[in-house]
mmCIF file of C-alpha atoms in Angstrom:
data_model
loop_
_atom_site.group_PDB
_atom_site.id
_atom_site.type_symbol
_atom_site.label_atom_id
_atom_site.label_comp_id
_atom_site.label_asym_id
_atom_site.label_seq_id
_atom_site.Cartn_x
_atom_site.Cartn_y
_atom_site.Cartn_z
ATOM 1 C CA MET A 58 39.096 264.230 4.105
ATOM 2 C CA LYS A 59 36.533 266.865 3.167
ATOM 3 C CA TYR A 60 34.768 266.249 -0.114
ATOM 4 C CA GLN A 61 35.550 268.979 -2.669
ATOM 5 C CA PRO A 62 33.624 268.372 -5.904
ATOM 6 C CA TYR A 63 35.502 268.525 -9.209
ATOM 7 C CA LYS A 64 38.948 268.992 -7.621
ATOM 8 C CA SER A 65 41.401 266.386 -8.859
ATOM 9 C CA PHE A 66 43.468 264.040 -6.698
ATOM 10 C CA GLY A 67 45.960 263.850 -9.555
ATOM 11 C CA TYR A 68 44.625 260.438 -10.536
ATOM 12 C CA PRO A 69 41.070 259.134 -11.190
ATOM 13 C CA VAL A 70 38.795 258.999 -8.132
ATOM 14 C CA LEU A 71 35.175 257.861 -8.323
ATOM 15 C CA ARG A 72 32.965 260.538 -6.778
ATOM 16 C CA PRO A 73 29.396 261.842 -6.903
ATOM 17 C CA SER A 74 28.655 263.929 -9.991
ATOM 18 C CA GLU A 75 25.811 266.311 -10.653
ATOM 19 C CA ASN A 76 23.815 265.676 -13.825
ATOM 20 C CA ASP A 77 25.570 268.438 -15.751
ATOM 21 C CA GLN A 78 29.011 267.264 -14.615
ATOM 22 C CA ILE A 79 28.785 263.508 -15.132
ATOM 23 C CA GLU A 80 30.436 263.669 -18.573
ATOM 24 C CA ASN A 81 33.373 265.533 -17.029
ATOM 25 C CA ALA A 82 33.797 263.156 -14.081
ATOM 26 C CA ASP A 83 37.039 261.255 -13.468
ATOM 27 C CA TYR A 84 35.161 258.158 -14.621
ATOM 28 C CA VAL A 85 33.007 259.491 -17.450
ATOM 29 C CA GLY A 86 29.330 258.610 -17.093
ATOM 30 C CA TRP A 87 29.697 257.238 -13.566
ATOM 31 C CA ASN A 88 28.104 258.827 -10.503
ATOM 32 C CA PHE A 89 29.077 257.270 -7.163
ATOM 33 C CA GLN A 90 25.890 257.131 -5.115
ATOM 34 C CA VAL A 91 25.416 255.982 -1.539
ATOM 35 C CA GLU A 92 22.245 255.483 0.480
ATOM 36 C CA LEU A 93 22.719 255.614 4.241
ATOM 37 C CA LEU A 94 20.122 255.110 6.967
ATOM 38 C CA SER A 95 20.759 255.310 10.702
ATOM 39 C CA ARG A 96 18.160 253.956 13.092
ATOM 40 C CA ILE A 97 17.704 252.533 16.563
ATOM 41 C CA PRO A 98 16.020 249.098 16.293
ATOM 42 C CA PRO A 99 13.010 248.773 18.617
ATOM 43 C CA ALA A 100 14.299 245.430 19.909
ATOM 44 C CA ALA A 101 17.821 246.766 20.572
ATOM 45 C CA ALA A 102 17.568 250.286 21.967
ATOM 46 C CA ASP A 103 21.240 250.193 23.017
ATOM 47 C CA THR A 104 22.355 249.933 19.375
ATOM 48 C CA VAL A 105 22.502 252.301 16.420
ATOM 49 C CA LEU A 106 22.197 250.410 13.141
ATOM 50 C CA ILE A 107 23.837 252.028 10.108
ATOM 51 C CA GLU A 108 22.454 250.556 6.880
ATOM 52 C CA TYR A 109 24.129 251.333 3.554
ATOM 53 C CA ASP A 110 23.818 250.646 -0.175
ATOM 54 C CA LEU A 111 26.351 251.607 -2.851
ATOM 55 C CA PHE A 112 25.364 252.324 -6.445
ATOM 56 C CA GLN A 113 27.304 252.883 -9.690
ATOM 57 C CA LEU A 114 30.514 251.327 -8.425
ATOM 58 C CA VAL A 115 32.936 251.149 -11.377
ATOM 59 C CA PRO A 116 33.561 247.434 -12.194
ATOM 60 C CA ALA A 117 37.334 247.899 -12.047
ATOM 61 C CA LEU A 118 37.063 249.216 -8.489
ATOM 62 C CA GLU A 119 34.585 246.531 -7.489
ATOM 63 C CA LYS A 120 37.005 243.914 -8.818
ATOM 64 C CA ALA A 121 39.858 245.474 -6.838
ATOM 65 C CA VAL A 122 37.816 245.174 -3.656
ATOM 66 C CA GLN A 123 36.880 241.566 -4.406
ATOM 67 C CA GLU A 124 40.565 240.717 -4.995
ATOM 68 C CA ASN A 125 41.560 242.418 -1.707
ATOM 69 C CA LYS A 126 43.637 245.035 -3.493
ATOM 70 C CA ALA A 127 41.359 247.752 -2.118
ATOM 71 C CA GLU A 128 38.845 247.992 0.719
ATOM 72 C CA LEU A 129 35.452 249.605 1.291
ATOM 73 C CA LEU A 130 35.434 251.856 4.353
ATOM 74 C CA LEU A 131 32.703 253.635 6.305
ATOM 75 C CA MET A 132 33.862 256.593 8.389
ATOM 76 C CA ILE A 133 31.633 257.760 11.235
ATOM 77 C CA SER A 134 32.260 260.947 13.190
ATOM 78 C CA CYS A 135 30.176 262.400 16.025
ATOM 79 C CA ARG A 136 31.072 265.849 17.327
ATOM 80 C CA GLU A 137 29.012 265.640 20.516
ATOM 81 C CA THR A 138 30.598 262.406 21.793
ATOM 82 C CA PHE A 139 34.017 262.924 20.110
ATOM 83 C CA PHE A 140 33.658 259.482 18.537
ATOM 84 C CA THR A 141 35.389 258.856 15.207
ATOM 85 C CA ASP A 142 36.081 255.451 13.696
ATOM 86 C CA VAL A 143 36.476 253.721 10.343
ATOM 87 C CA PHE A 144 34.779 250.391 9.608
ATOM 88 C CA LYS A 145 35.692 247.952 6.860
ATOM 89 C CA LEU A 146 32.654 246.915 4.818
ATOM 90 C CA SER A 147 32.326 243.406 3.421
ATOM 91 C CA ASP A 148 29.879 244.140 0.606
ATOM 92 C CA LYS A 149 28.174 246.896 -1.400
ATOM 93 C CA SER A 150 25.080 246.516 0.774
ATOM 94 C CA GLY A 151 24.873 245.789 4.482
ATOM 95 C CA SER A 152 24.860 247.299 7.945
ATOM 96 C CA VAL A 153 27.156 248.277 10.797
ATOM 97 C CA LYS A 154 26.155 248.189 14.471
ATOM 98 C CA ILE A 155 27.407 250.861 16.855
ATOM 99 C CA LYS A 156 26.808 251.094 20.608
ATOM 100 C CA ALA A 157 24.202 253.794 21.116
ATOM 101 C CA ASP A 158 26.265 255.471 23.840
ATOM 102 C CA LEU A 159 28.936 256.323 21.249
ATOM 103 C CA LEU A 160 26.659 258.434 19.044
ATOM 104 C CA HIS A 161 24.379 261.317 19.905
ATOM 105 C CA GLY A 162 23.311 264.431 18.066
ATOM 106 C CA ASN A 163 24.759 265.463 14.707
ATOM 107 C CA THR A 164 26.748 262.599 13.204
ATOM 108 C CA GLU A 165 28.582 262.440 9.866
ATOM 109 C CA PHE A 166 28.997 259.403 7.599
ATOM 110 C CA SER A 167 31.093 258.933 4.476
ATOM 111 C CA ILE A 168 32.230 255.960 2.414
ATOM 112 C CA PHE A 169 35.622 255.496 0.767
ATOM 113 C CA ILE A 170 37.517 252.933 -1.248
ATOM 114 C CA LYS A 171 41.163 252.830 -0.221
ATOM 115 C CA CYS A 172 44.000 251.049 -2.004
ATOM 116 C CA ILE A 173 45.720 248.512 0.305
ATOM 117 C CA GLU A 174 48.416 247.301 -2.105
ATOM 118 C CA ASN A 175 50.019 248.592 -5.279
ATOM 119 C CA PHE A 176 48.264 247.398 -8.431
ATOM 120 C CA GLU A 177 47.542 248.526 -11.980
ATOM 121 C CA LEU A 178 43.994 249.841 -12.326
ATOM 122 C CA GLU A 179 42.617 249.821 -15.873
ATOM 123 C CA CYS A 180 39.255 251.229 -16.930
ATOM 124 C CA ALA A 181 37.973 252.418 -20.317
ATOM 125 C CA GLN A 182 35.830 255.099 -18.619
ATOM 126 C CA ILE A 183 38.783 257.059 -17.202
ATOM 127 C CA ASN A 184 38.436 260.646 -18.404
ATOM 128 C CA GLU A 185 40.581 261.387 -21.460
ATOM 129 C CA GLU A 186 42.010 264.452 -19.724
ATOM 130 C CA PHE A 187 44.199 262.146 -17.647
ATOM 131 C CA GLY A 188 45.834 260.905 -20.861
ATOM 132 C CA TYR A 189 45.672 257.223 -19.949
ATOM 133 C CA LYS A 190 43.230 254.352 -19.401
ATOM 134 C CA LYS A 191 45.291 252.600 -16.732
ATOM 135 C CA PHE A 192 47.509 253.769 -13.878
ATOM 136 C CA LEU A 193 49.393 252.500 -10.840
ATOM 137 C CA ALA A 194 47.166 252.658 -7.788
ATOM 138 C CA GLU A 195 49.463 252.924 -4.782
ATOM 139 C CA LYS A 196 48.869 251.696 -1.245
ATOM 140 C CA GLY A 197 46.979 254.323 0.752
ATOM 141 C CA ASN A 198 45.429 256.061 -2.283
ATOM 142 C CA ILE A 199 41.753 257.001 -2.036
ATOM 143 C CA LEU A 200 40.072 255.463 -5.099
ATOM 144 C CA ALA A 201 36.450 256.476 -4.392
ATOM 145 C CA GLN A 202 34.828 259.012 -2.093
ATOM 146 C CA SER A 203 31.165 259.661 -1.323
ATOM 147 C CA TYR A 204 29.464 262.798 -0.158
ATOM 148 C CA THR A 205 29.428 263.379 3.600
ATOM 149 C CA TYR A 206 25.999 262.426 4.928
ATOM 150 C CA ARG A 207 24.634 263.860 8.163
ATOM 151 C CA ALA A 208 22.034 262.521 10.558
ATOM 152 C CA PHE A 209 20.791 263.384 14.021
ATOM 153 C CA ILE A 210 21.080 260.403 16.347
ATOM 154 C CA HIS A 211 18.699 260.403 19.289
ATOM 155 C CA LYS A 212 18.781 257.532 21.780
ATOM 156 C CA GLU A 213 15.334 258.125 23.267
ATOM 157 C CA TYR A 214 12.829 255.655 21.810
ATOM 158 C CA TYR A 215 9.691 257.540 22.861
ATOM 159 C CA ARG A 216 9.465 255.631 26.105
ATOM 160 C CA ASN A 217 9.415 259.160 27.490
ATOM 161 C CA ALA A 218 6.712 261.025 25.582
ATOM 162 C CA ARG A 219 8.297 264.341 26.519
ATOM 163 C CA SER A 220 11.580 263.614 24.703
ATOM 164 C CA ILE A 221 10.993 266.124 21.889
ATOM 165 C CA VAL A 222 8.270 268.279 23.477
ATOM 166 C CA SER A 223 9.254 271.181 25.723
ATOM 167 C CA ILE A 224 6.436 272.600 27.855
ATOM 168 C CA SER A 225 6.382 276.042 29.446
ATOM 169 C CA ILE A 226 3.749 278.122 31.266
ATOM 170 C CA SER A 227 2.042 281.165 29.754
ATOM 171 C CA GLU A 228 -0.092 283.312 32.033
ATOM 172 C CA ASP A 229 -2.037 284.496 28.961
ATOM 173 C CA LEU A 230 -3.604 281.060 28.368
ATOM 174 C CA LYS A 231 -6.796 279.826 29.996
ATOM 175 C CA ASP A 232 -7.077 276.400 31.568
ATOM 176 C CA GLY A 233 -7.302 273.833 28.751
ATOM 177 C CA GLU A 234 -5.645 276.079 26.156
ATOM 178 C CA TYR A 235 -2.190 275.506 24.750
ATOM 179 C CA THR A 236 -0.082 276.695 21.831
ATOM 180 C CA VAL A 237 2.391 274.740 19.697
ATOM 181 C CA SER A 238 5.526 276.235 18.126
ATOM 182 C CA LEU A 239 7.456 274.100 15.624
ATOM 183 C CA ASP A 240 9.918 276.598 14.138
ATOM 184 C CA THR A 241 12.031 277.143 17.238
ATOM 185 C CA GLN A 242 15.662 277.932 17.987
ATOM 186 C CA SER A 243 15.815 275.062 20.461
ATOM 187 C CA GLN A 244 14.719 272.738 17.611
ATOM 188 C CA TYR A 245 12.332 270.985 19.989
ATOM 189 C CA ILE A 246 8.551 271.284 19.759
ATOM 190 C CA GLU A 247 7.760 274.090 22.182
ATOM 191 C CA VAL A 248 4.353 274.013 23.851
ATOM 192 C CA SER A 249 2.898 276.693 26.115
ATOM 193 C CA THR A 250 0.032 275.931 28.521
ATOM 194 C CA GLY A 251 -1.826 277.710 31.274
ATOM 195 C CA ARG A 252 -0.558 277.141 34.797
ATOM 196 C CA ALA A 253 -3.436 274.854 35.812
ATOM 197 C CA LEU A 254 -3.118 272.624 32.732
ATOM 198 C CA ASN A 255 0.634 272.367 33.220
ATOM 199 C CA ARG A 256 0.096 271.163 36.790
ATOM 200 C CA LYS A 257 -2.477 268.597 35.667
ATOM 201 C CA ILE A 258 -0.237 267.200 32.921
ATOM 202 C CA ASN A 259 2.670 266.748 35.301
ATOM 203 C CA GLY A 260 0.429 264.986 37.803
ATOM 204 C CA MET A 261 -0.989 262.563 35.241
ATOM 205 C CA TRP A 262 2.371 260.769 34.826
ATOM 206 C CA SER A 263 1.956 259.214 38.280
ATOM 207 C CA SER A 264 -0.111 256.217 37.134
ATOM 208 C CA ALA A 265 -0.442 254.025 34.049
ATOM 209 C CA ASP A 266 -4.114 254.903 33.524
ATOM 210 C CA THR A 267 -3.712 258.683 33.652
ATOM 211 C CA LYS A 268 -0.546 258.463 31.562
ATOM 212 C CA ILE A 269 -2.595 256.879 28.743
ATOM 213 C CA SER A 270 -5.079 259.748 29.021
ATOM 214 C CA VAL A 271 -2.447 262.488 28.739
ATOM 215 C CA LEU A 272 -0.838 260.722 25.788
ATOM 216 C CA ASN A 273 -4.142 260.485 23.900
ATOM 217 C CA SER A 274 -5.506 263.926 24.767
ATOM 218 C CA PHE A 275 -2.337 266.024 24.718
ATOM 219 C CA TYR A 276 0.817 264.517 23.204
ATOM 220 C CA VAL A 277 -0.673 262.636 20.256
ATOM 221 C CA PRO A 278 -2.448 265.773 18.905
ATOM 222 C CA ILE A 279 0.784 267.768 19.239
ATOM 223 C CA ILE A 280 2.840 265.188 17.347
ATOM 224 C CA THR A 281 0.039 264.840 14.784
ATOM 225 C CA GLN A 282 0.249 268.578 14.093
ATOM 226 C CA ALA A 283 4.042 268.365 13.837
ATOM 227 C CA ILE A 284 3.904 265.482 11.355
ATOM 228 C CA SER A 285 1.211 267.236 9.300
ATOM 229 C CA ASN A 286 3.335 270.375 8.997
ATOM 230 C CA LEU A 287 6.405 268.309 8.175
ATOM 231 C CA ARG A 288 4.559 266.501 5.381
ATOM 232 C CA GLU A 289 3.117 269.735 3.946
ATOM 233 C CA LYS A 290 6.356 271.766 4.033
ATOM 234 C CA PRO A 291 9.320 269.402 4.506
ATOM 235 C CA GLU A 292 11.793 272.044 3.340
ATOM 236 C CA ASP A 293 10.827 274.238 6.314
ATOM 237 C CA TYR A 294 11.292 271.610 9.019
ATOM 238 C CA GLN A 295 13.429 268.674 7.830
ATOM 239 C CA ASP A 296 16.654 270.131 9.259
ATOM 240 C CA LEU A 297 15.201 270.632 12.742
ATOM 241 C CA LYS A 298 15.995 268.207 15.523
ATOM 242 C CA TRP A 299 12.377 267.249 16.270
ATOM 243 C CA ALA A 300 11.674 266.487 12.602
ATOM 244 C CA GLN A 301 14.749 264.286 12.221
ATOM 245 C CA ILE A 302 13.884 262.385 15.390
ATOM 246 C CA ILE A 303 10.314 261.773 14.234
ATOM 247 C CA GLU A 304 11.436 260.489 10.829
ATOM 248 C CA ALA A 305 14.092 258.225 12.348
ATOM 249 C CA GLN A 306 11.703 256.755 14.892
ATOM 250 C CA LEU A 307 8.943 256.175 12.333
ATOM 251 C CA GLN A 308 11.440 254.297 10.192
ATOM 252 C CA SER A 309 12.347 252.121 13.173
ATOM 253 C CA VAL A 310 8.726 251.440 14.086
ATOM 254 C CA ARG A 311 7.911 250.421 10.515
ATOM 255 C CA GLU A 312 10.619 247.772 10.650
ATOM 256 C CA ASP A 313 8.521 245.847 13.153
ATOM 257 C CA THR A 314 4.907 246.779 12.443
ATOM 258 C CA PRO A 315 2.818 248.261 9.595
ATOM 259 C CA VAL A 316 1.892 251.901 10.149
ATOM 260 C CA ARG A 317 -0.778 253.791 8.245
ATOM 261 C CA GLU A 318 0.496 256.983 6.613
ATOM 262 C CA GLU A 319 -2.038 259.430 8.092
ATOM 263 C CA PRO A 320 -0.299 261.787 10.554
ATOM 264 C CA HIS A 321 -2.636 260.845 13.417
ATOM 265 C CA ASN A 322 -1.867 257.145 12.956
ATOM 266 C CA GLU A 323 1.865 257.851 12.691
ATOM 267 C CA ALA A 324 1.679 259.816 15.938
ATOM 268 C CA GLN A 325 -0.127 256.901 17.593
ATOM 269 C CA ALA A 326 2.607 254.548 16.399
ATOM 270 C CA LEU A 327 5.335 256.713 17.920
ATOM 271 C CA PHE A 328 3.627 256.452 21.313
ATOM 272 C CA LYS A 329 3.009 252.694 20.912
ATOM 273 C CA PHE A 330 -0.693 253.114 20.084
ATOM 274 C CA PRO A 331 -2.120 254.457 23.380
ATOM 275 C CA LEU A 332 -5.642 254.404 21.868
ATOM 276 C CA SER A 333 -5.468 250.613 21.910
ATOM 277 C CA ALA A 334 -5.515 250.762 25.723
ATOM 278 C CA ILE A 335 -8.928 252.438 25.518
ATOM 279 C CA SER A 336 -10.317 249.910 23.047
ATOM 280 C CA GLU A 337 -9.064 247.115 25.316
ATOM 281 C CA GLY A 338 -10.962 248.515 28.252
ATOM 282 C CA GLY A 339 -8.579 251.035 29.779
ATOM 283 C CA ASN A 340 -9.379 254.672 30.621
#
């Protein structure tokens, strides 16, 4: 069901309300808020973890859920994999695990409360325009509905440093020069290099030592620039694929290890701190 703000179901439904509309909501003064976070845990790269928190849940609806007269539901839909499913939630705060192969690319999440048996729902906050403070909630009725939240799910966990960087050759660039484009139609970070540098970079993936060198000298500066631009002008980049992947992966990394907030340290964290190999005696 597509969320359509301020359109009535014919009975009270708890929904999100903008500040100037909260006094005209179905439940006056109540604003159904949901926080959703999708991430791939570093220790379980084959799993997508969906974490959720519900706020401003009307007590009458919360009671109905606790008494098993209604149920909390999380609907997940992924267009790229054609996966759609609904999960019953046991509490107002928790998580749902999904196999990573089921989700990729743009994915939509929404939370509902659905009536599972007929019961009389009474609440003093029901808007006076309905003309009553209690009504018969019938089996199958939607009693609460969140916004639809969208996230970009990416299964690569930066084991491959090239996962969000696309490199092409430009004959106009000298050896050692490269350009970085962040605002791209492909939504990946597009990098152009001279022909000689491109050949060197490709060759450096052949051994562990040279791989560390290309990470430190080439990829970390590129990601540092991307993060810096994202922090300075989030409204320009936050909807792009590379930006969403960076934010999701930083969130996952921070679950397991502290990360300083400077862009260069965040970039290091995404590549599992390749500078540490130098300080430990590597190339």
